[in-house]
Short mmCIF file of C-alpha atoms and ligand atoms in Angstrom, two decimals:
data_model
loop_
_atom_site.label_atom_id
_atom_site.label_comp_id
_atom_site.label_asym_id
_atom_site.label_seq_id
_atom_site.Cartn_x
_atom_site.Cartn_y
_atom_site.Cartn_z
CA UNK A 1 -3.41 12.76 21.35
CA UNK A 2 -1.03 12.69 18.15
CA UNK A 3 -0.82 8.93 16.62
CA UNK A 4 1.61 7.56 14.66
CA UNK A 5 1.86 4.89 12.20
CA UNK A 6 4.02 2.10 11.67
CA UNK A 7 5.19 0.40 8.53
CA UNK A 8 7.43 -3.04 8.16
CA UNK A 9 8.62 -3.57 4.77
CA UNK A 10 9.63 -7.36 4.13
CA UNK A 11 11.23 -7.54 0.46
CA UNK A 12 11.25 -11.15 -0.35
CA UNK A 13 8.76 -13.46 -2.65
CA UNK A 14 9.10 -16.36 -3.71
CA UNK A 15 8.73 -15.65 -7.47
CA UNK A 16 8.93 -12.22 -9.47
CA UNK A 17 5.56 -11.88 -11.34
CA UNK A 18 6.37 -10.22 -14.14
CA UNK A 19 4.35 -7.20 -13.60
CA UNK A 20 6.08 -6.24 -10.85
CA UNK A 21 8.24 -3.09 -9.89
CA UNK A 22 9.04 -3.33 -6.31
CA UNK A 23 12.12 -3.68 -5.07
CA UNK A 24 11.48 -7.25 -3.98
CA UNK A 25 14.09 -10.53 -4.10
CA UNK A 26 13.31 -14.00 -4.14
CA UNK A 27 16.00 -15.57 -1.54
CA UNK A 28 16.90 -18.49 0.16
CA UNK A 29 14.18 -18.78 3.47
CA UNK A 30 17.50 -18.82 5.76
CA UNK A 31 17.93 -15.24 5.06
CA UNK A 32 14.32 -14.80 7.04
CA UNK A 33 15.50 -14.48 10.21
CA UNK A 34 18.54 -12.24 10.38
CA UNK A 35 16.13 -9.54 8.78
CA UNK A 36 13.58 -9.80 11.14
CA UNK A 37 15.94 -9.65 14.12
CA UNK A 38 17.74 -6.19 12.09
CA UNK A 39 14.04 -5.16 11.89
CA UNK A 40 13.59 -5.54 15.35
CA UNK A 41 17.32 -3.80 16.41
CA UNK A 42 15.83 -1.04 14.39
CA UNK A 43 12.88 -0.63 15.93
CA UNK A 44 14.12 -1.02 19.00
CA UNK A 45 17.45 1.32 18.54
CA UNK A 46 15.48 3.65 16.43
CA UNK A 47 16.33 7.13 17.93
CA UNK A 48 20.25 6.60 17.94
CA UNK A 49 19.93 5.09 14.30
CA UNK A 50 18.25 8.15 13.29
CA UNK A 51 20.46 10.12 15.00
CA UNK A 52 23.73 9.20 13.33
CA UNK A 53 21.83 8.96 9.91
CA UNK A 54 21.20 12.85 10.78
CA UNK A 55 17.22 12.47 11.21
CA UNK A 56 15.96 14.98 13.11
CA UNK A 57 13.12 13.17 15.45
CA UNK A 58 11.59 15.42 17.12
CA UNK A 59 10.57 14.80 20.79
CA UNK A 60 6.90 15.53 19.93
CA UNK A 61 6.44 13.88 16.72
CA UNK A 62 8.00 10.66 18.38
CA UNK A 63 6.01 10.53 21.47
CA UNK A 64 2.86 9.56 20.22
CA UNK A 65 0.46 6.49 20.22
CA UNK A 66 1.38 3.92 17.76
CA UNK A 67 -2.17 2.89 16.73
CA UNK A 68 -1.82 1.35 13.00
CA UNK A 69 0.85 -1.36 11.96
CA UNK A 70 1.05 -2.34 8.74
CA UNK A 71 3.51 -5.29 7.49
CA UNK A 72 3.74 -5.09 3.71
CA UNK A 73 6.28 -6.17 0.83
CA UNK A 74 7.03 -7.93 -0.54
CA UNK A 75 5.48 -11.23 0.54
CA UNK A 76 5.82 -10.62 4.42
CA UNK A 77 3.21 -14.06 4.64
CA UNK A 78 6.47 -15.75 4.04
CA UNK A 79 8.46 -15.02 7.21
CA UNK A 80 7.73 -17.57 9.99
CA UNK A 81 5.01 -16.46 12.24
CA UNK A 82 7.77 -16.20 15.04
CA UNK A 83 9.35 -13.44 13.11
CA UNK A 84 6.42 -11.29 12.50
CA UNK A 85 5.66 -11.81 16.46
CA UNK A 86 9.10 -10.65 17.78
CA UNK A 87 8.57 -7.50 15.00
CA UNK A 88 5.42 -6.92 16.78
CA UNK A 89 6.89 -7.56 20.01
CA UNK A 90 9.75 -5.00 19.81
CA UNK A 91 6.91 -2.49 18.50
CA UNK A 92 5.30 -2.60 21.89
CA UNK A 93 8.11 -2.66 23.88
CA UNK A 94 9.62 0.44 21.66
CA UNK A 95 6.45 2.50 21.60
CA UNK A 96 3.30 3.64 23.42
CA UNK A 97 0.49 1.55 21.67
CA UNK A 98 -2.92 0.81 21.67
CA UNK A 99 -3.64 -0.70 18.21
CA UNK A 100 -6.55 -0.85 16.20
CA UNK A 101 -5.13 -1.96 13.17
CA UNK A 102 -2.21 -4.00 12.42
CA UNK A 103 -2.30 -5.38 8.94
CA UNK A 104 -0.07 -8.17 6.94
CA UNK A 105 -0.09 -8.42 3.32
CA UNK A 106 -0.71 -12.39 2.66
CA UNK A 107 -0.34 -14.29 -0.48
CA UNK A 108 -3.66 -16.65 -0.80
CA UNK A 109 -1.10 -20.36 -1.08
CA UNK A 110 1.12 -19.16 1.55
CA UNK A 111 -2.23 -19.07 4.28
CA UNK A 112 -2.13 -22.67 6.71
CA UNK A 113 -4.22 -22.85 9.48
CA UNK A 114 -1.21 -22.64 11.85
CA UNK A 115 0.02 -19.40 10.15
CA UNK A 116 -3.48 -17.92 10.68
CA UNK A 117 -3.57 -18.61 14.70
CA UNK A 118 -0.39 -17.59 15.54
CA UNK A 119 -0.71 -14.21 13.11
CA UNK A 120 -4.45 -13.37 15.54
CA UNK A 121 -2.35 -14.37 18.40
CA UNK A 122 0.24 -11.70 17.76
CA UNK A 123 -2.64 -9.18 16.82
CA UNK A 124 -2.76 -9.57 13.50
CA UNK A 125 -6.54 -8.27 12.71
CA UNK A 126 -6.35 -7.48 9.07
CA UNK A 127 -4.94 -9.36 5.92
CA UNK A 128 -4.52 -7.21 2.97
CA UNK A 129 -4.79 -10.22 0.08
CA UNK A 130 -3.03 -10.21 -3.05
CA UNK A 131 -5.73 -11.79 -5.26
CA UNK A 132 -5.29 -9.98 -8.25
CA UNK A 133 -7.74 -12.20 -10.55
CA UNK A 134 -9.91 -15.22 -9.79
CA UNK A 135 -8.92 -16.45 -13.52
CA UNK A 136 -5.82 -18.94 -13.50
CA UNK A 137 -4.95 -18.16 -17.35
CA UNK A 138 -4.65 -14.42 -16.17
CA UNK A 139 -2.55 -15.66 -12.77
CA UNK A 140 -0.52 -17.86 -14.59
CA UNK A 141 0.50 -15.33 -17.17
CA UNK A 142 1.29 -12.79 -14.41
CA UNK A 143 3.57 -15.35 -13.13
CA UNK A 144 1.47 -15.70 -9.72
CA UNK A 145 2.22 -18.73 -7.45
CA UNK A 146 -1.42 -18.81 -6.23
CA UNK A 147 -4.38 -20.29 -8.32
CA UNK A 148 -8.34 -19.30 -8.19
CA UNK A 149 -8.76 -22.39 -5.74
CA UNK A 150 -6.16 -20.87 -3.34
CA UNK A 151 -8.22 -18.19 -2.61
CA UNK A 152 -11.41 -20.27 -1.73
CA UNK A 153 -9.36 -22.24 0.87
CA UNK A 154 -7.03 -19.14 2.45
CA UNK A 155 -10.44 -17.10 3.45
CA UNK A 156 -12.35 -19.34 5.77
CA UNK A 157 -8.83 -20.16 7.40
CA UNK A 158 -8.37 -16.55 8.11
CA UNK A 159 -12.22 -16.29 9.44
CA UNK A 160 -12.02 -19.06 11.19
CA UNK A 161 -9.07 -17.75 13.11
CA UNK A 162 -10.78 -14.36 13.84
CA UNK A 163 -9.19 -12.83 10.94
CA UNK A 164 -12.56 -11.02 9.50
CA UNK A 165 -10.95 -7.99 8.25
CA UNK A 166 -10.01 -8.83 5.10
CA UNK A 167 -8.61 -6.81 1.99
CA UNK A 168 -8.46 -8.07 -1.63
CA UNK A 169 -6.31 -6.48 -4.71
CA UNK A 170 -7.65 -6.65 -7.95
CA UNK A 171 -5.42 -5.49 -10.92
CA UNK A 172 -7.48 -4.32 -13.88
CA UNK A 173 -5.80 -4.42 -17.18
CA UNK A 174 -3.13 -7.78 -16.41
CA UNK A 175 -2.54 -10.42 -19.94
CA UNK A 176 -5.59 -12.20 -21.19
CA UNK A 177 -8.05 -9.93 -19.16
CA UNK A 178 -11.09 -9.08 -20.92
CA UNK A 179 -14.51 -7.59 -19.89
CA UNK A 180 -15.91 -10.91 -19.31
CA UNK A 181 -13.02 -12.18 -16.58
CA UNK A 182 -13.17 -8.85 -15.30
CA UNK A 183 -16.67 -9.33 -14.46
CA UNK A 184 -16.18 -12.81 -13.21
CA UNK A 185 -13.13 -11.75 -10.79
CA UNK A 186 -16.02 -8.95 -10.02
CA UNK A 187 -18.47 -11.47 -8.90
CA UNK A 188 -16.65 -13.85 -7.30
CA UNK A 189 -15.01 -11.02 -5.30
CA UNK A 190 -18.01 -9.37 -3.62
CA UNK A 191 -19.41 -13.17 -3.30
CA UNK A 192 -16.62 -13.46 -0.81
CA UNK A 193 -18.02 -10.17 0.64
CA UNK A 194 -14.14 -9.19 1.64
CA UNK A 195 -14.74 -5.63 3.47
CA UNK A 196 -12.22 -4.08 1.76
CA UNK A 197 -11.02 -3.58 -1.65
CA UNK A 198 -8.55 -2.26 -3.60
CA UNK A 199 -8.22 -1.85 -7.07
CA UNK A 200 -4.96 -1.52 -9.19
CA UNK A 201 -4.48 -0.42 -12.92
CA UNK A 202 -1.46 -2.45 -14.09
CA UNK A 203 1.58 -0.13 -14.62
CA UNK A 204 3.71 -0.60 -17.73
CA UNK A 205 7.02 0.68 -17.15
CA UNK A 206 10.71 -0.03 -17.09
CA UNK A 207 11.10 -1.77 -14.00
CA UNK A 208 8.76 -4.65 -14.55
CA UNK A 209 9.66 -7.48 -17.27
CA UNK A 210 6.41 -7.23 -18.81
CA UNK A 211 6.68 -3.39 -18.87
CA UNK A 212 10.18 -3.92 -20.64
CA UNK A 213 8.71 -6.24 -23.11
CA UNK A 214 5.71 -4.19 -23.75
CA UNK A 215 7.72 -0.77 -24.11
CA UNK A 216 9.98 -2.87 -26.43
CA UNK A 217 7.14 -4.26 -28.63
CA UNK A 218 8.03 -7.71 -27.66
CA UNK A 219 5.71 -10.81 -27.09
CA UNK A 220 6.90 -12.51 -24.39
CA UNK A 221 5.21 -12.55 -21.14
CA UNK A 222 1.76 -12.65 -22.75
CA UNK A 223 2.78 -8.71 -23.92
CA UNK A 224 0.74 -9.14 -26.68
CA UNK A 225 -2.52 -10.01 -24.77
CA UNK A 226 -2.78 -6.50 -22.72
CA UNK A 227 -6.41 -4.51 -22.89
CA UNK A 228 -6.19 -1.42 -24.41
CA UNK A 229 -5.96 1.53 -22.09
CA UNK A 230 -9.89 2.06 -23.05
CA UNK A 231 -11.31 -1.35 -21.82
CA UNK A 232 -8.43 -0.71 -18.55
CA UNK A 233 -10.44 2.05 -17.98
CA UNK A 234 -13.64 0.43 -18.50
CA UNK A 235 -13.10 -2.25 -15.83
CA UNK A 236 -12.12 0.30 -13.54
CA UNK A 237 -15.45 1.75 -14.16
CA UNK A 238 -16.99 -1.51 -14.25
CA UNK A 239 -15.84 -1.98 -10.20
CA UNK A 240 -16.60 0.85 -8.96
CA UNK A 241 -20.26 0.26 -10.04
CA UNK A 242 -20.33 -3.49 -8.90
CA UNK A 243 -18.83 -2.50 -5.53
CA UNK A 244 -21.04 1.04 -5.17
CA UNK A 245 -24.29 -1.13 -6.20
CA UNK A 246 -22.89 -3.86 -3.34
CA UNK A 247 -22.13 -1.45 -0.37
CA UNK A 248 -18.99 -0.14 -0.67
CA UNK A 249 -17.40 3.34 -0.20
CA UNK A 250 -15.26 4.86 -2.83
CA UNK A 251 -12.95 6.32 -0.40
CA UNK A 252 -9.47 6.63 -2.31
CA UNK A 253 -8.94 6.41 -5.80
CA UNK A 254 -7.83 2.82 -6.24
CA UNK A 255 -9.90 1.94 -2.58
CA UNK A 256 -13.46 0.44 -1.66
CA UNK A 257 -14.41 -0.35 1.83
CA UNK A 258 -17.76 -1.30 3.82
CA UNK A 259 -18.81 1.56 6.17
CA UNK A 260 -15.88 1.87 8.71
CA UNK A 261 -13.66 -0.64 7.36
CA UNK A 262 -11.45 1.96 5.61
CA UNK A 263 -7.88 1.17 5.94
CA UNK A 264 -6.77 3.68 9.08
CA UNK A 265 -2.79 3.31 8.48
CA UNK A 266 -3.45 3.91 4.31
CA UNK A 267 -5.46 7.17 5.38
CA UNK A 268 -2.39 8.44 7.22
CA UNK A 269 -0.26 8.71 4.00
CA UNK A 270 -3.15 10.70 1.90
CA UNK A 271 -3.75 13.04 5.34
CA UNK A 272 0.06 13.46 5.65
CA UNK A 273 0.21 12.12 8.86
CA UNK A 274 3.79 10.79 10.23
CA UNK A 275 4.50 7.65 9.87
CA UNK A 276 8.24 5.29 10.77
CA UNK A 277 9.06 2.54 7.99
CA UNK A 278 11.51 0.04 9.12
CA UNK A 279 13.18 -2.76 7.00
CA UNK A 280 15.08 -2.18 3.90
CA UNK A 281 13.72 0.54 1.26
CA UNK A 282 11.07 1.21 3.52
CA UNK A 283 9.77 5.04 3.69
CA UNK A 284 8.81 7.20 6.53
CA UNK A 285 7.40 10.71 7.03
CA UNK A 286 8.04 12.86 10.55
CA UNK A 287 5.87 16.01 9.16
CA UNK A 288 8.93 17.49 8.76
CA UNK A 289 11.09 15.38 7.20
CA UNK A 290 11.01 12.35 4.67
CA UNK A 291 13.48 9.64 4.59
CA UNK A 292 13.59 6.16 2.97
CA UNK A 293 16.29 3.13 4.04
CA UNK A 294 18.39 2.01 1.29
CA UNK A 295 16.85 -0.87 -0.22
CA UNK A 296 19.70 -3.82 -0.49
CA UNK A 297 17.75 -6.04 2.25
CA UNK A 298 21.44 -8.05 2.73
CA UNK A 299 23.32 -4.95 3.60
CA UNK A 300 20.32 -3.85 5.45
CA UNK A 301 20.45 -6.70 7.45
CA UNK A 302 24.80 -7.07 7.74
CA UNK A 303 24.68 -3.52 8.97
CA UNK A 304 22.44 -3.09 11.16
CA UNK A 305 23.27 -6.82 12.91
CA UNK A 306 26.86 -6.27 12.86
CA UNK A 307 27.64 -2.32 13.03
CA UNK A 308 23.98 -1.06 14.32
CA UNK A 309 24.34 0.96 11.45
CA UNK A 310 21.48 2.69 9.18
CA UNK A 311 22.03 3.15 5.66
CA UNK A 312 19.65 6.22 4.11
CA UNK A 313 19.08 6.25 0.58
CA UNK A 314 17.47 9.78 0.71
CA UNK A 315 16.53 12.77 2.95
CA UNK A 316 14.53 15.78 3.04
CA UNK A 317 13.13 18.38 4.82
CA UNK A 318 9.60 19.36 3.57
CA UNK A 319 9.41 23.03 2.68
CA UNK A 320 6.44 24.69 2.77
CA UNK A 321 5.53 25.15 -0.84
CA UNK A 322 6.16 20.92 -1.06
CA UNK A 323 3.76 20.13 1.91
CA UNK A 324 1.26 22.51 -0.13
CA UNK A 325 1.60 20.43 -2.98
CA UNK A 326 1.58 16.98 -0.92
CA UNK A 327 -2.13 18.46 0.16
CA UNK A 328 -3.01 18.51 -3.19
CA UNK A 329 -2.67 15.40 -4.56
CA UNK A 330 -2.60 13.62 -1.77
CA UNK A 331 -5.52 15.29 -0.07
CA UNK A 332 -7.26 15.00 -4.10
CA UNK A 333 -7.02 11.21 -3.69
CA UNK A 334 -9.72 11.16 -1.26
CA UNK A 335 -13.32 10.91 -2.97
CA UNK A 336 -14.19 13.37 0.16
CA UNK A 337 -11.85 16.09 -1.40
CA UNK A 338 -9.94 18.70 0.18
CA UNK A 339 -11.32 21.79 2.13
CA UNK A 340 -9.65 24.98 -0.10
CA UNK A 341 -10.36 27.19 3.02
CA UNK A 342 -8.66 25.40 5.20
CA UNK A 343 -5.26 24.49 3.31
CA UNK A 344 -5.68 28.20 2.10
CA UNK A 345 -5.40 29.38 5.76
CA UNK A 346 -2.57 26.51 6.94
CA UNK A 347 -0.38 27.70 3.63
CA UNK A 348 -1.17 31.65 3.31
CA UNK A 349 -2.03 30.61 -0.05
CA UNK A 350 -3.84 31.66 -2.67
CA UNK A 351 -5.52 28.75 -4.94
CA UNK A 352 -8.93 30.21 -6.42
CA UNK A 353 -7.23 30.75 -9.93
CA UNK A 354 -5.55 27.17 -9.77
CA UNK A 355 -8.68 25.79 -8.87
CA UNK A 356 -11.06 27.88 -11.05
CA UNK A 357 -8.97 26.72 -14.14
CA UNK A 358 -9.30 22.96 -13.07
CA UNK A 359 -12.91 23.57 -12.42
CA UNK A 360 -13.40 25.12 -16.02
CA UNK A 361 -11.73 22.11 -17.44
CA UNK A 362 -13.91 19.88 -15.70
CA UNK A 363 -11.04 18.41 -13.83
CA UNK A 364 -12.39 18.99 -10.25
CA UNK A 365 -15.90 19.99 -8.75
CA UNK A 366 -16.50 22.38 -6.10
CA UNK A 367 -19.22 22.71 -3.38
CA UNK A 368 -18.49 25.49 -0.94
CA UNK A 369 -15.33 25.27 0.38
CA UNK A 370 -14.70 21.69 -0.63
CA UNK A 371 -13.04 20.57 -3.93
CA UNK A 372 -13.02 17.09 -5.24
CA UNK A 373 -11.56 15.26 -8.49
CA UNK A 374 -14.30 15.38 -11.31
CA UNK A 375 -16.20 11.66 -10.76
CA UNK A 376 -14.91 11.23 -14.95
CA UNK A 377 -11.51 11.71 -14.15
CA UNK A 378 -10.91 9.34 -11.14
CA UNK A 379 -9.58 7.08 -13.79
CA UNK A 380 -7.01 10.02 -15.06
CA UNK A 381 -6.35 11.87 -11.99
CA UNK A 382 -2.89 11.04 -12.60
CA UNK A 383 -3.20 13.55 -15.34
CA UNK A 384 -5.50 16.31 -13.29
CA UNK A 385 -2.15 16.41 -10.73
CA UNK A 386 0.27 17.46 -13.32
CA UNK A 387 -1.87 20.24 -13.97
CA UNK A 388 -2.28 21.00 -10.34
CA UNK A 389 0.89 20.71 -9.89
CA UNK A 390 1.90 22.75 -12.65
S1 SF4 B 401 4.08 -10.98 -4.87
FE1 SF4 B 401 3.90 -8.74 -5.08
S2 SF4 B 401 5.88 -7.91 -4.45
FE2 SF4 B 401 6.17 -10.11 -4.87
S3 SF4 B 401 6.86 -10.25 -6.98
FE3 SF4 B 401 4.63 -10.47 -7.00
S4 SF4 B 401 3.83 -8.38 -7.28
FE4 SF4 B 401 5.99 -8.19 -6.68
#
């Protein structure tokens, strides 16, 4: 039985921290609902949107069992619990299902108990939190709406509305951090024994303010207070000892989870399996073919509402020597590794010399058949796949 996931991208907050680089807009709440019902004409009217927008769906690769949702942003938390049930809603009347995941990505001071019920009640059995730091100085530089406290109240609401399976994001490296707050967030974390965890270095680039202000030398936006790239790397190290010596698998790069709590919709993207996105700027994969919708969520919502029309931002059909690479580095990402036989075989490739040359670098380790990034260079593997790739 083939499975398929499903992905709902909701692009509004109701700040912009300043790290941020998603396409994400902070909008007046009555714009809420006409996305979610667009959402749900999309989901619902899929096939013909795909259609005219020249996506090639094949019949096998869309008959499958939908059996992950996620619902990420964004700040999807926001929308009114109604909305995320009618998105659910027109997934299960759209699609065979039987769930077994269907996660929302919450902000901690958006969680009331009446949110909480009504997200279990739609099926909601997984909350992917945006913690980020337990130190208000750090969340308050970030430009964060939540506070330390805000976290303490949100989890026993979600527990205590059958919500167990919870995630928390940690970003190593944000204004003000040092080694001590890092190991403070570290502790309080695990104290709160979430069963998953994920763990972000902060990216400085051009599409964030404080990557602007950083690449310009600037101070504002607490620019000046980074850590170095050294003690970044250090508190990534520093985690993934805490959360090894407290239970958790290093399963993915930047992800920790108890035994069998590893997020099943995330594993799809690293195994290349397909996957629909629906909502503005959100991606999908058919194993043939990637696509993402364009990402102005107004338009989104005007066309689709008014015209039933899709806008595509891009298009392409996988060739064979991309998929290879897409096993690579995506397949690299998993602490397990990748089996060389087997992609060898699926690819009529040859890797050994690719491979050998990592090995002698001490970029990746190999035992048998099975290759896996170097435990040192977790923290660099961005670095390891442009040599792969190369
Ligand atoms: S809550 Fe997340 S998506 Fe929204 S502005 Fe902050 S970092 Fe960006």
């Amino acid at each position: 039985m083939s499975t398929l996931g499903i992905y709902i991208q909701v692009p509004f907050c109701q700040t912009r921290c300043t790290y941020c680089n998603f396409h994400t807009g902070v909008v007046s709440a009555d714009r809420f609902a006409p996305y979610a019902t667009a959402v749900c004409h999309e989901i619902h009217e899929h096939r013909a949107l795909y259609m005219a927008a020249g996506i090639d769906l094949l019949e096998e690769s869309s008959r499958p069992v939908v059996d992950t949702v996620y619902i990420g942003g964004g700040t999807p938390s926001l929308l009114d619990p109604v909305h995320l049930d009618s998105i659910i809603a027109s997934i299960r009347e759209t699609f065979v299902c039987q769930f077994r995941e269907i996660t929302l990505e919450a902000d901690p001071e958006t969680i009331t108990i009446e949110k909480a019920s009504a997200w279990a009640a739609s099926g909601i059995n997984r909350v992917s939190f945006g913690v980020q730091s337990f130190v208000d100085t750090e969340l308050v530089a970030a430009g964060r709406m939540h506070r330390r406290a805000d976290i303490y109240r949100a989890v026993p609401i979600l527990r205590e509305a059958g919500i167990s399976n919870i995630s928390f994001d940690l970003i190593a490296g944000l204004p003000h951090q040092t080694r001590e707050s890092w190991a403070r967030s570290l502790a309080e974390l695990s104290a709160l024994e979430p069963r998953h965890v994920s763990v972000y270095l902060l990216e400085v680039d051009e599409g964030s303010r404080l990557g602007r202000e950083v690449l310009a030398g600037g101070k504002r936006y607490s620019a000046g207070a980074l850590p170095s790239d050294d003690e970044m790397a250090s508190f990534y190290e520093a985690a993934g000892k805490l959360l090894g010596d407290a239970g958790y698998h290093h399963y993915e790069i930047s992800n920790w989870a108890k035994p069998g709590s590893e997020s099943a919709h995330n594993l799809k993207y690293w195994r290349r399996e397909p996957y629909l996105g629906f909502g503005a700027g959100a991606h999908s994969f058919s194993g043939l073919q990637r696509w993402a919708n364009a990402h102005d969520a107004a338009a989104y919502a005007r066309s689709i509402n008014a015209d039933r029309r899709l806008s595509i931002e891009t298009l392409e059909t996988v060739s064979p020597g991309q998929a290879l690479d897409e096993e690579l580095f995506l397949g690299l990402r998993q602490l397990d590794g990748i089996n060389l036989k087997k992609i060898e075989a699926a690819y009529g490739a040859d890797l050994q010399g690719k491979i050998s040359s990592l090995q002698s670098a001490g970029l990746v380790e190999r035992e048998g058949d099975v290759i896996k990034l170097a435990p040192g260079k977790i923290s660099i593997s961005n670095e390891v796949f442009v040599q792969l790739l190369a």
